Amino acid sequence: MDSPALDLLHRVFGYASFRGEQAAIVDHLSGGNDCLVLMPTGGGKSLCYQVPALLRDGTAIVVSPLIALMQDQVDALTQLGVAAAYLNSSLSPQQQREVEQRLLRRELKLLYVAPERLLGERTLELLERVPIALFAIDEAHCVSQWGHDFRPEYRGLNLLHERFPQVPRIALTATADAPTRAEIVERLGLAGARQFVASFDRPNIRYSVVQKDNPRRQLRAFLDERRGESGIVYCLSRKKVDETAAALAEDGFDALAYHAGMEQAQRTANQQRFLREDGVVMVATIAFGMGIDKPDVRYVAHLDLPKSMEGYYQETGRAGRDGLPAEAWLCYGLGDVVTMSQMIAQSESGQERKRVERAKLEALLGYAEATGCRRRLLLAYFGETRTSDCGNCDNCLNPPRSWDAGEVAQKALSTVYRTGQRFGVGHLVDVLRGQDSEKVRSWNHDQLSVYGIGRDLDARQWNGVFRHLVAAGHLAADHEGYGTLRLTESSRGVLKGETRVLMRYEAAESQRRAERKASRKRGGATAHNSLQIADDERPLWDALRAVRARLAKEQNVPAYVIFHDATLLDMLREHPVSLRELAAISGVGTTKLEKYGEAFLSVLTAETAD
Ligand code: ADP
Ligand code: ZN
């Protein structure tokens, strides 16, 4: 029962089947109806309008806010043998006229246009002279003032409906929240349009949070297992970005920096390298990411705490757009909680705004401190309830021991109180552990009743206790930046034993060392890369990637425009040795088979020969 849509999907895109609601959306839009599509990043939004564009008569007009994104999409479509072009300010007048001529000759199946360009009278008149297949409004949340990427030009897009009432429209976004959705519907005149709302789960992303003790070493260990993979490392400050990138480069990683304080030319060059080449580590502030459509980002690592769950979801969402295994790794410690609370306290925002920011931070801290399934928490935050644990987060894979830490918490709070609420965690831990330091002696803290009452935990474990107490609001950090801790309203309940303190159990350092050693002995370090490429698969994998890199370079396009990792992985595992077998690989359509089939086969068959 081959439908024309499915046939196109096989022939042009080389995919076996539609995903999730794609088939229903394609059907709806091809039939001439409006719709609003909410799908997470990587959900497969593009196909929802690209297939109808090919099924319907005329040219599909795609509104997109970002020049880099348009170029990417047009490159990718061209590779598939689909006639596509874009109109934006990056074109010379001559190039622009050429695109317009192609449109008037009815050669184009898809035309990407920046909103301000589309709404110009010249473009509108041009569009009235040719048949239009559909309007696709990508990143539709840009119309919303409450969203994070408000674009005033998007407000004008309701004009499309008035000028072209017969042409079906599809609006797409990855922004989930209800107020934004309502605003899109209102502003774009989509009240009568059907809404397709997908789950916002990203099942291929593995979430994990580690306690920060030596971030540079921890990051290196994480990256060591992922050499050759593309990833993003987020830091809070520009300075830390520069330092981290330099440190990684020193350790032999292909690491680049990106932040708003750099020169524009350097920033663009770094971004281009990240997009086009395999295996670049981008160390960046959150200035990096908007419009980064790279499908094969294998990990997103946070060296600092993001501001909110929304931010965390969006930033980590840049990993694994291609659906292959990817990681979201957060390295987090007491210092982060302190820094974030200070930033909120010292910001210029009004009281109401600060209250909202604090609530957002608390939600994120709840996530970071969680002992249960992280995905459930993340989705619950966005209003989605899951009835089962995910099996693909650190807490599901290695359930932490959670323990009733009431007594330990009381010791910690008493120590804060007895020392006068004017010390940071380092000194407090020294007192608890009965250390003989200069500071302890000079303050006579060895005379206190709490001195040495916490020898049963090591310094790392005590750090974890303090972090949890601050995150849970039972302790507060000063706002001046000295890192001193004081009691709060809710400390009393803990001290009196009325408030339960449940926290994850952090293993002692000695025990962790023993475990690491045992794991090395078992040979636990092989195939730890995200895609689980085994050692004996490595030569063929590298050879396939080398062919892809060569072809990409010849045409000056990003590697993933030739084939996605998912397609190379399928080649690696299925090992096709003829053009016919190669055609069955996911992502290999007719045009790409003709263009690249032989090049990849030569590698695949060379491998079998020896
Ligand atoms: P979004 O715009 O929603 O972030 P994309 O349209 O970029 O997502 O698609 C994400 C990835 O999934 C791309 O690599 C795309 O080629 C792939 N993809 C989308 N739909 C399918 C499908 N039906 N079968 C296989 N791969 C698909
Ligand atoms: Zn889980």
XYZ file of C-alpha atoms and ligand atoms in Angstrom:
638
model
C 0.000 0.000 0.000
C 2.389 2.577 -1.242
C 1.032 6.101 -0.943
C 2.614 8.864 -3.057
C 3.970 10.416 0.156
C 5.636 7.211 1.241
C 7.025 6.692 -2.209
C 8.625 10.147 -2.071
C 9.996 9.440 1.365
C 11.734 6.304 0.059
C 12.880 7.637 -3.267
C 13.999 11.160 -2.443
C 14.913 11.009 1.227
C 15.874 7.353 1.423
C 13.919 6.753 4.644
C 11.922 3.641 5.342
C 8.947 5.110 7.203
C 7.465 8.247 8.677
C 8.062 8.985 12.322
C 5.407 9.741 14.908
C 2.838 12.160 13.529
C 4.747 12.996 10.354
C 2.440 10.916 8.154
C -0.702 12.551 9.553
C 0.778 16.020 9.226
C 1.912 15.422 5.640
C -1.535 14.138 4.792
C -3.274 17.077 6.427
C -1.106 19.719 4.797
C -1.037 18.077 1.373
C -4.821 18.089 1.511
C -4.720 21.888 1.704
C -5.309 22.390 5.443
C -3.576 24.627 7.985
C -1.827 23.250 11.047
C 0.418 24.027 13.966
C 3.162 21.512 14.758
C 4.889 21.304 18.141
C 7.750 18.868 18.080
C 10.991 18.766 20.019
C 14.291 19.483 18.342
C 15.285 16.501 16.258
C 11.657 15.362 16.011
C 11.696 15.666 12.230
C 9.831 18.887 11.551
C 11.385 19.625 8.146
C 9.906 16.583 6.447
C 6.447 17.721 7.526
C 6.516 20.491 4.910
C 9.173 19.213 2.533
C 7.186 16.155 1.493
C 3.960 18.144 0.918
C 6.032 20.691 -1.009
C 6.948 17.939 -3.440
C 3.445 16.499 -3.557
C 1.610 19.734 -4.276
C 1.734 21.951 -7.358
C 3.821 25.081 -7.230
C 6.539 26.356 -4.953
C 6.541 25.990 -1.171
C 7.566 29.174 0.638
C 9.442 28.545 3.874
C 9.835 31.416 6.328
C 12.919 31.065 8.447
C 14.583 33.588 10.740
C 18.180 32.505 10.325
C 20.378 32.877 7.294
C 22.742 30.058 8.262
C 19.830 27.712 8.707
C 18.390 28.494 5.293
C 21.652 27.823 3.579
C 21.945 24.518 5.373
C 18.481 23.394 4.392
C 18.984 24.429 0.786
C 22.337 22.597 0.644
C 20.701 19.486 2.062
C 17.779 19.601 -0.388
C 20.082 20.188 -3.337
C 22.003 17.078 -2.326
C 18.723 15.169 -2.498
C 18.136 16.420 -6.026
C 15.330 18.795 -4.969
C 15.245 22.256 -6.590
C 15.519 24.711 -3.688
C 16.862 28.221 -3.130
C 16.743 31.062 -0.646
C 16.201 34.796 -0.664
C 17.903 36.788 2.061
C 20.316 39.645 2.597
C 23.366 37.458 2.003
C 22.701 37.389 -1.763
C 24.075 39.919 -4.237
C 21.488 41.741 -6.399
C 22.570 39.555 -9.312
C 22.104 36.309 -7.342
C 18.779 37.568 -6.105
C 17.536 38.179 -9.631
C 18.601 34.688 -10.615
C 16.569 33.165 -7.804
C 13.574 35.277 -8.786
C 13.884 34.127 -12.388
C 13.982 30.504 -11.298
C 10.860 31.106 -9.265
C 9.046 32.724 -12.185
C 10.099 29.886 -14.494
C 8.435 27.631 -11.910
C 11.579 25.633 -11.422
C 11.712 25.809 -7.635
C 9.995 23.321 -5.369
C 11.057 25.157 -2.196
C 12.019 28.748 -1.587
C 13.356 29.829 1.827
C 12.742 33.467 2.643
C 13.611 35.729 5.572
C 10.421 37.260 7.027
C 11.309 40.879 6.315
C 12.110 39.955 2.725
C 8.891 38.017 2.297
C 6.742 40.901 3.523
C 8.281 43.404 1.133
C 5.792 44.429 -1.557
C 8.203 43.334 -4.296
C 8.303 39.747 -3.005
C 4.571 39.586 -2.402
C 3.873 40.657 -5.971
C 6.337 38.118 -7.226
C 4.548 35.388 -5.296
C 1.217 36.413 -6.812
C 2.533 35.552 -10.234
C 3.300 31.897 -9.516
C 1.408 28.984 -7.973
C 2.243 28.572 -4.269
C 2.160 25.076 -2.821
C 2.137 26.092 0.840
C 3.568 28.451 3.412
C 5.733 26.941 6.146
C 6.511 29.208 9.091
C 9.503 27.726 10.832
C 10.500 28.717 14.394
C 6.982 30.066 14.813
C 7.628 30.996 18.452
C 9.542 34.005 17.089
C 6.127 35.656 16.843
C 5.738 35.533 20.612
C 6.908 38.283 22.843
C 7.140 35.842 25.729
C 9.330 33.446 23.828
C 13.094 33.850 23.942
C 13.610 34.748 20.284
C 11.049 37.437 19.579
C 11.263 38.774 16.006
C 9.025 41.753 15.326
C 8.896 40.884 11.587
C 7.096 37.652 12.423
C 4.133 39.738 13.558
C 3.486 40.699 9.968
C 3.072 37.118 8.810
C -0.694 37.009 9.372
C -0.779 39.006 6.166
C -0.033 35.816 4.239
C -3.403 34.451 5.151
C -5.155 37.596 3.980
C -3.291 37.832 0.696
C -3.218 34.130 -0.101
C -6.313 32.640 1.556
C -6.238 29.514 -0.604
C -2.716 28.507 0.300
C -2.372 26.101 3.267
C -0.041 27.121 6.083
C 1.989 25.108 8.537
C 3.606 26.738 11.573
C 6.329 24.790 13.403
C 8.131 25.215 16.701
C 10.062 23.301 19.325
C 8.915 25.597 22.112
C 6.485 23.756 24.294
C 4.926 26.112 26.776
C 1.245 26.958 26.650
C 1.409 30.798 26.655
C 3.735 30.793 23.644
C 1.521 28.337 21.833
C -1.548 30.474 22.443
C 0.235 33.522 21.143
C 1.310 31.742 17.955
C -2.274 30.714 17.263
C -3.557 34.219 17.856
C -0.857 36.170 16.066
C -0.733 33.970 12.996
C -4.487 33.578 12.718
C -4.386 29.834 13.216
C -7.460 29.488 15.419
C -9.073 27.001 13.066
C -5.886 25.059 12.400
C -5.372 21.537 13.663
C -2.628 21.212 16.270
C -0.173 18.353 16.298
C 1.607 18.147 19.638
C 4.351 15.568 19.994
C 5.914 14.406 23.223
C 8.840 16.538 24.209
C 10.845 13.575 25.316
C 14.206 13.078 23.630
C 14.657 9.388 24.309
C 18.092 9.155 22.692
C 19.594 11.721 25.069
C 21.080 10.235 28.212
C 20.934 12.655 31.127
C 23.489 12.569 33.905
C 24.676 14.825 36.702
C 28.000 14.436 38.479
C 29.192 16.077 41.633
C 31.844 18.663 40.850
C 35.161 18.158 42.603
C 37.855 18.715 40.017
C 35.988 20.002 36.962
C 38.933 20.147 34.605
C 39.900 16.552 35.310
C 36.279 15.437 35.218
C 35.656 17.103 31.872
C 38.805 15.613 30.400
C 37.823 12.132 31.558
C 34.386 12.600 29.999
C 35.838 13.853 26.713
C 38.595 11.251 26.616
C 35.982 8.600 26.010
C 34.497 10.662 23.214
C 37.492 11.705 21.160
C 36.591 12.355 17.544
C 32.967 13.169 18.377
C 31.411 16.612 18.019
C 30.140 18.222 21.185
C 29.425 21.421 23.034
C 30.798 22.416 26.448
C 28.837 25.246 28.049
C 30.409 27.616 30.592
C 28.867 30.597 32.324
C 31.509 33.253 31.658
C 33.596 34.320 28.691
C 36.739 34.009 30.718
C 35.992 30.442 31.652
C 35.214 29.646 28.009
C 38.628 30.909 26.933
C 40.433 29.090 29.728
C 38.610 25.825 29.203
C 39.133 25.861 25.439
C 42.833 26.546 25.919
C 43.167 23.779 28.502
C 41.437 21.281 26.235
C 43.583 22.258 23.276
C 46.606 21.659 25.468
C 45.261 18.200 26.218
C 45.153 17.474 22.509
C 41.476 18.096 21.817
C 40.306 19.942 18.730
C 38.672 22.569 20.938
C 37.424 26.000 19.883
C 35.886 28.882 21.809
C 32.734 30.879 21.149
C 31.316 33.820 23.069
C 29.877 37.255 22.406
C 33.083 39.007 23.461
C 35.104 37.588 20.560
C 35.635 39.295 17.253
C 32.852 38.544 14.816
C 35.181 37.058 12.182
C 36.787 34.659 14.643
C 33.422 33.631 16.017
C 32.050 32.884 12.575
C 35.162 30.951 11.605
C 34.928 28.795 14.730
C 31.259 28.142 14.184
C 31.910 27.141 10.575
C 34.585 24.667 11.612
C 32.315 23.165 14.211
C 29.513 22.761 11.672
C 31.600 21.447 8.827
C 34.146 19.177 10.388
C 33.917 16.018 12.435
C 34.976 15.929 16.009
C 35.305 19.568 17.040
C 34.653 20.409 20.708
C 32.981 23.808 20.982
C 33.476 25.511 24.331
C 30.924 28.302 24.559
C 28.611 30.536 26.497
C 24.924 30.247 25.744
C 25.446 32.837 23.018
C 26.234 29.737 20.969
C 23.466 27.472 19.820
C 20.567 29.383 18.332
C 20.127 27.992 14.882
C 22.795 25.349 15.261
C 21.216 22.657 13.196
C 24.111 20.203 13.269
C 22.507 16.798 13.596
C 25.506 14.884 14.955
C 26.329 16.780 18.150
C 27.031 13.770 20.358
C 27.132 15.474 23.728
C 26.347 18.697 25.523
C 28.367 19.156 28.700
C 27.594 21.852 31.256
C 30.493 22.966 33.425
C 28.210 25.478 35.134
C 24.600 25.381 36.131
C 22.142 26.705 33.540
C 19.595 29.292 34.675
C 16.428 27.244 34.432
C 14.929 23.970 33.309
C 13.859 25.679 30.091
C 17.434 26.700 29.433
C 18.725 23.266 30.305
C 16.231 21.536 28.041
C 16.988 23.858 25.164
C 20.757 23.658 25.520
C 20.902 19.895 25.952
C 18.401 19.580 23.106
C 21.161 20.476 20.668
C 22.589 17.004 21.192
C 21.497 14.054 19.077
C 19.153 15.658 16.569
C 19.854 12.676 14.335
C 18.233 10.357 16.851
C 21.438 8.461 17.636
C 22.612 8.069 21.241
C 23.753 11.362 22.736
C 24.635 12.658 26.190
C 23.667 15.553 28.390
C 26.250 15.800 31.143
C 26.052 18.292 33.976
C 28.930 18.828 36.374
C 27.552 20.587 39.395
C 28.648 21.592 42.873
C 27.999 23.819 45.828
C 29.835 26.713 44.181
C 27.295 26.701 41.343
C 24.367 27.020 43.705
C 26.098 29.878 45.478
C 27.000 31.679 42.237
C 23.523 31.377 40.781
C 21.817 32.629 43.958
C 24.189 35.577 44.047
C 23.566 36.394 40.416
C 19.845 36.551 41.076
C 20.274 38.593 44.261
C 22.584 41.089 42.604
C 20.675 41.418 39.325
C 18.839 44.587 38.423
C 15.504 42.814 38.144
C 12.577 43.856 40.270
C 11.328 41.816 43.232
C 8.686 39.963 41.249
C 11.135 38.996 38.530
C 13.662 37.846 41.114
C 11.048 35.654 42.731
C 10.373 33.995 39.373
C 14.105 33.540 38.753
C 14.587 31.996 42.166
C 11.706 29.587 41.584
C 13.223 28.586 38.257
C 16.577 27.967 39.875
C 14.947 25.886 42.587
C 13.280 23.682 40.002
C 16.626 23.106 38.361
C 18.293 22.347 41.695
C 15.567 19.812 42.398
C 16.505 18.154 39.127
C 20.225 18.215 39.904
C 19.720 16.748 43.390
C 17.165 14.157 42.299
C 17.591 10.537 43.247
C 14.858 9.308 40.886
C 14.487 9.263 37.099
C 15.679 12.578 35.704
C 13.672 12.354 32.496
C 10.450 12.019 34.450
C 11.301 15.185 36.343
C 12.279 17.087 33.232
C 9.121 16.139 31.369
C 6.946 16.746 34.418
C 8.294 20.257 34.503
C 6.893 20.761 31.013
C 3.573 19.285 32.018
C 4.083 15.798 30.618
C 3.533 12.855 32.933
C 5.363 9.629 32.399
C 4.241 6.559 34.242
C 7.532 4.699 34.123
C 11.207 5.382 34.635
C 13.218 5.943 31.474
C 16.117 3.539 31.834
C 18.375 6.044 30.085
C 19.526 8.488 32.761
C 22.225 8.116 35.379
C 19.735 7.515 38.171
C 17.919 4.805 36.245
C 21.135 3.120 35.123
C 22.896 3.302 38.494
C 20.226 3.915 41.091
C 21.859 6.033 43.783
C 21.456 5.064 47.382
C 19.305 7.692 48.949
C 19.685 7.958 52.678
C 17.978 9.636 55.568
C 20.593 12.239 56.331
C 18.743 13.977 59.160
C 21.435 13.457 61.737
C 24.270 14.410 59.413
C 22.341 17.518 58.362
C 21.915 18.494 62.008
C 25.664 18.214 62.535
C 26.280 20.440 59.534
C 23.747 23.068 60.579
C 24.998 23.059 64.182
C 28.510 23.692 62.935
C 27.305 26.655 60.881
C 25.538 27.985 63.964
C 28.331 27.367 66.490
C 30.943 29.023 64.291
C 28.838 32.166 64.027
C 27.385 31.828 60.489
C 30.355 33.557 58.930
C 32.405 30.740 57.284
C 32.483 28.965 53.971
C 32.207 25.255 53.386
C 35.961 24.575 53.458
C 36.381 25.669 57.037
C 33.098 24.125 58.176
C 34.214 20.757 56.866
C 37.582 21.141 58.621
C 35.782 21.728 61.914
C 33.446 18.789 61.409
C 36.295 16.486 60.519
C 38.449 17.696 63.405
C 41.245 18.985 61.176
C 44.097 20.893 62.740
C 44.351 24.017 60.591
C 45.646 27.495 61.210
C 42.162 28.904 60.877
C 40.717 26.341 63.314
C 43.299 27.234 65.928
C 43.111 30.983 65.508
C 39.328 30.930 66.022
C 39.566 28.332 68.808
C 37.173 26.170 66.891
C 38.857 23.074 68.263
C 37.161 23.984 71.535
C 33.651 23.712 70.090
C 31.361 20.779 70.837
C 30.994 20.189 67.089
C 34.742 19.871 66.506
C 35.462 16.443 65.076
C 31.888 15.113 65.246
C 31.921 14.330 61.534
C 34.987 12.144 61.047
C 32.919 9.307 59.608
C 32.504 11.182 56.283
C 35.329 12.402 54.092
C 35.634 15.961 52.763
C 33.977 15.124 49.454
C 31.009 13.583 51.187
C 30.613 16.589 53.481
C 30.745 18.849 50.456
C 27.850 16.890 49.017
C 25.896 17.330 52.263
C 26.386 21.093 52.271
C 25.511 21.332 48.611
C 22.290 19.465 49.215
C 21.395 21.632 52.216
C 21.914 24.824 50.233
C 20.049 23.457 47.216
C 17.150 22.461 49.450
C 17.103 25.893 51.089
C 18.115 24.704 54.563
C 21.209 26.888 54.300
C 21.760 30.120 52.409
C 24.880 31.629 50.919
C 25.671 35.271 51.526
C 25.044 37.551 48.579
C 28.322 39.403 48.706
C 30.316 36.626 47.164
C 32.390 35.374 50.082
C 30.669 32.003 50.071
C 29.753 32.112 53.757
C 26.767 30.060 54.832
C 24.015 30.956 57.251
C 20.875 29.327 58.592
C 17.448 29.950 57.056
C 13.819 29.735 58.123
C 13.732 26.093 57.234
C 16.895 25.169 59.166
C 14.896 25.004 62.360
C 12.738 22.107 61.165
C 15.837 20.116 60.303
C 17.561 20.886 63.606
C 14.470 19.829 65.523
C 14.185 16.638 63.534
C 10.809 17.638 62.082
C 11.940 18.000 58.487
C 13.182 14.896 56.771
C 16.378 15.238 54.771
C 16.656 12.618 52.057
C 19.667 12.886 49.816
C 21.732 10.822 47.444
C 24.572 8.976 49.050
C 27.976 10.016 47.737
C 30.552 7.272 47.977
C 33.730 8.035 49.897
C 36.730 8.941 47.738
C 38.636 5.796 48.768
C 35.755 3.639 47.642
C 35.483 5.481 44.329
C 39.167 4.942 43.645
C 38.808 1.242 44.297
C 35.825 1.062 41.930
C 37.659 2.917 39.158
C 40.581 0.550 39.515
C 38.357 -2.523 39.346
C 36.615 -1.192 36.265
C 39.957 -0.606 34.526
C 40.980 -4.167 35.380
C 37.802 -5.525 33.828
C 38.789 -3.615 30.678
C 35.750 -1.403 31.103
C 37.081 1.310 28.843
C 36.369 -0.080 25.363
C 33.519 1.091 23.147
C 32.641 3.809 25.614
C 32.053 6.294 22.842
C 28.480 7.485 22.445
C 27.810 5.446 19.318
C 29.286 2.246 20.780
C 31.711 1.747 17.919
C 33.744 -1.296 18.907
C 37.500 -1.379 18.488
C 37.353 -3.804 15.574
C 34.773 -1.652 13.787
C 36.918 1.434 14.139
C 38.969 1.132 10.890
C 35.892 0.871 8.663
C 34.118 3.622 10.603
C 37.079 5.933 10.184
C 37.350 5.068 6.487
C 33.662 5.849 5.908
C 34.038 9.143 7.717
C 37.121 9.975 5.667
C 35.222 9.479 2.390
C 32.446 11.672 3.693
C 34.893 14.375 4.769
C 36.564 14.338 1.354
C 33.253 14.639 -0.541
C 32.096 17.418 1.783
C 35.282 19.337 1.337
C 35.132 19.070 -2.459
C 31.737 20.743 -2.441
C 32.319 23.035 0.487
C 29.340 21.724 2.477
C 29.155 20.332 6.030
C 29.934 16.628 6.324
C 26.422 15.784 7.503
C 24.950 17.196 4.308
C 26.575 14.279 2.445
C 25.274 11.628 4.879
C 24.270 11.741 8.515
C 26.060 9.604 11.108
C 22.910 7.485 11.268
C 23.425 6.543 7.622
C 27.145 5.778 8.047
C 26.335 3.713 11.122
C 23.775 1.762 9.132
C 26.457 1.130 6.461
C 28.893 -0.007 9.132
C 26.477 -2.484 10.650
C 24.679 -3.686 7.491
C 27.780 -3.758 5.353
C 26.204 -3.375 1.881
C 28.462 -4.519 -0.971
C 26.375 -3.584 -4.015
C 24.488 -0.514 -5.166
C 21.251 -2.369 -4.599
C 22.136 -3.173 -1.015
C 23.359 0.360 -0.489
C 20.014 1.727 -1.674
C 18.356 -0.063 1.236
C 20.382 1.908 3.788
C 18.364 4.547 5.631
C 19.169 8.007 4.294
C 20.328 6.834 0.851
C 17.895 8.176 -1.738
C 18.141 7.928 -5.511
C 20.207 11.064 -6.069
C 22.739 10.364 -3.360
C 23.059 6.761 -4.484
C 24.029 7.972 -7.933
C 26.382 10.644 -6.675
C 28.134 8.852 -3.853
C 27.312 5.167 -4.108
C 30.540 4.136 -5.778
C 32.746 6.135 -3.436
C 31.313 4.474 -0.346
C 31.138 1.036 -1.933
C 34.821 1.158 -2.730
C 35.537 1.515 0.979
C 32.972 -1.101 1.995
C 34.251 -3.678 -0.481
C 37.936 -2.966 0.169
C 37.201 -3.911 3.733
C 35.725 -7.322 2.824
C 38.617 -8.133 0.511
C 41.160 -8.490 3.281
P 13.776 19.245 13.677
O 13.694 20.319 12.633
O 12.456 18.843 14.212
O 14.776 19.528 14.755
P 14.824 17.690 11.532
O 13.758 17.920 10.545
O 16.129 18.395 11.376
O 14.282 17.936 12.997
O 15.069 16.120 11.622
C 15.918 15.572 12.584
C 16.643 14.374 12.029
O 15.780 13.272 11.860
C 17.271 14.643 10.687
O 18.518 14.029 10.705
C 16.306 13.970 9.713
O 16.940 13.601 8.541
C 15.869 12.770 10.530
N 14.541 12.281 10.169
C 13.394 12.996 10.150
N 12.354 12.219 9.795
C 12.847 10.990 9.572
C 12.264 9.729 9.183
N 10.954 9.612 8.936
N 13.083 8.663 9.068
C 14.411 8.786 9.311
N 15.024 9.934 9.686
C 14.247 11.027 9.814
Zn 15.538 7.780 34.003
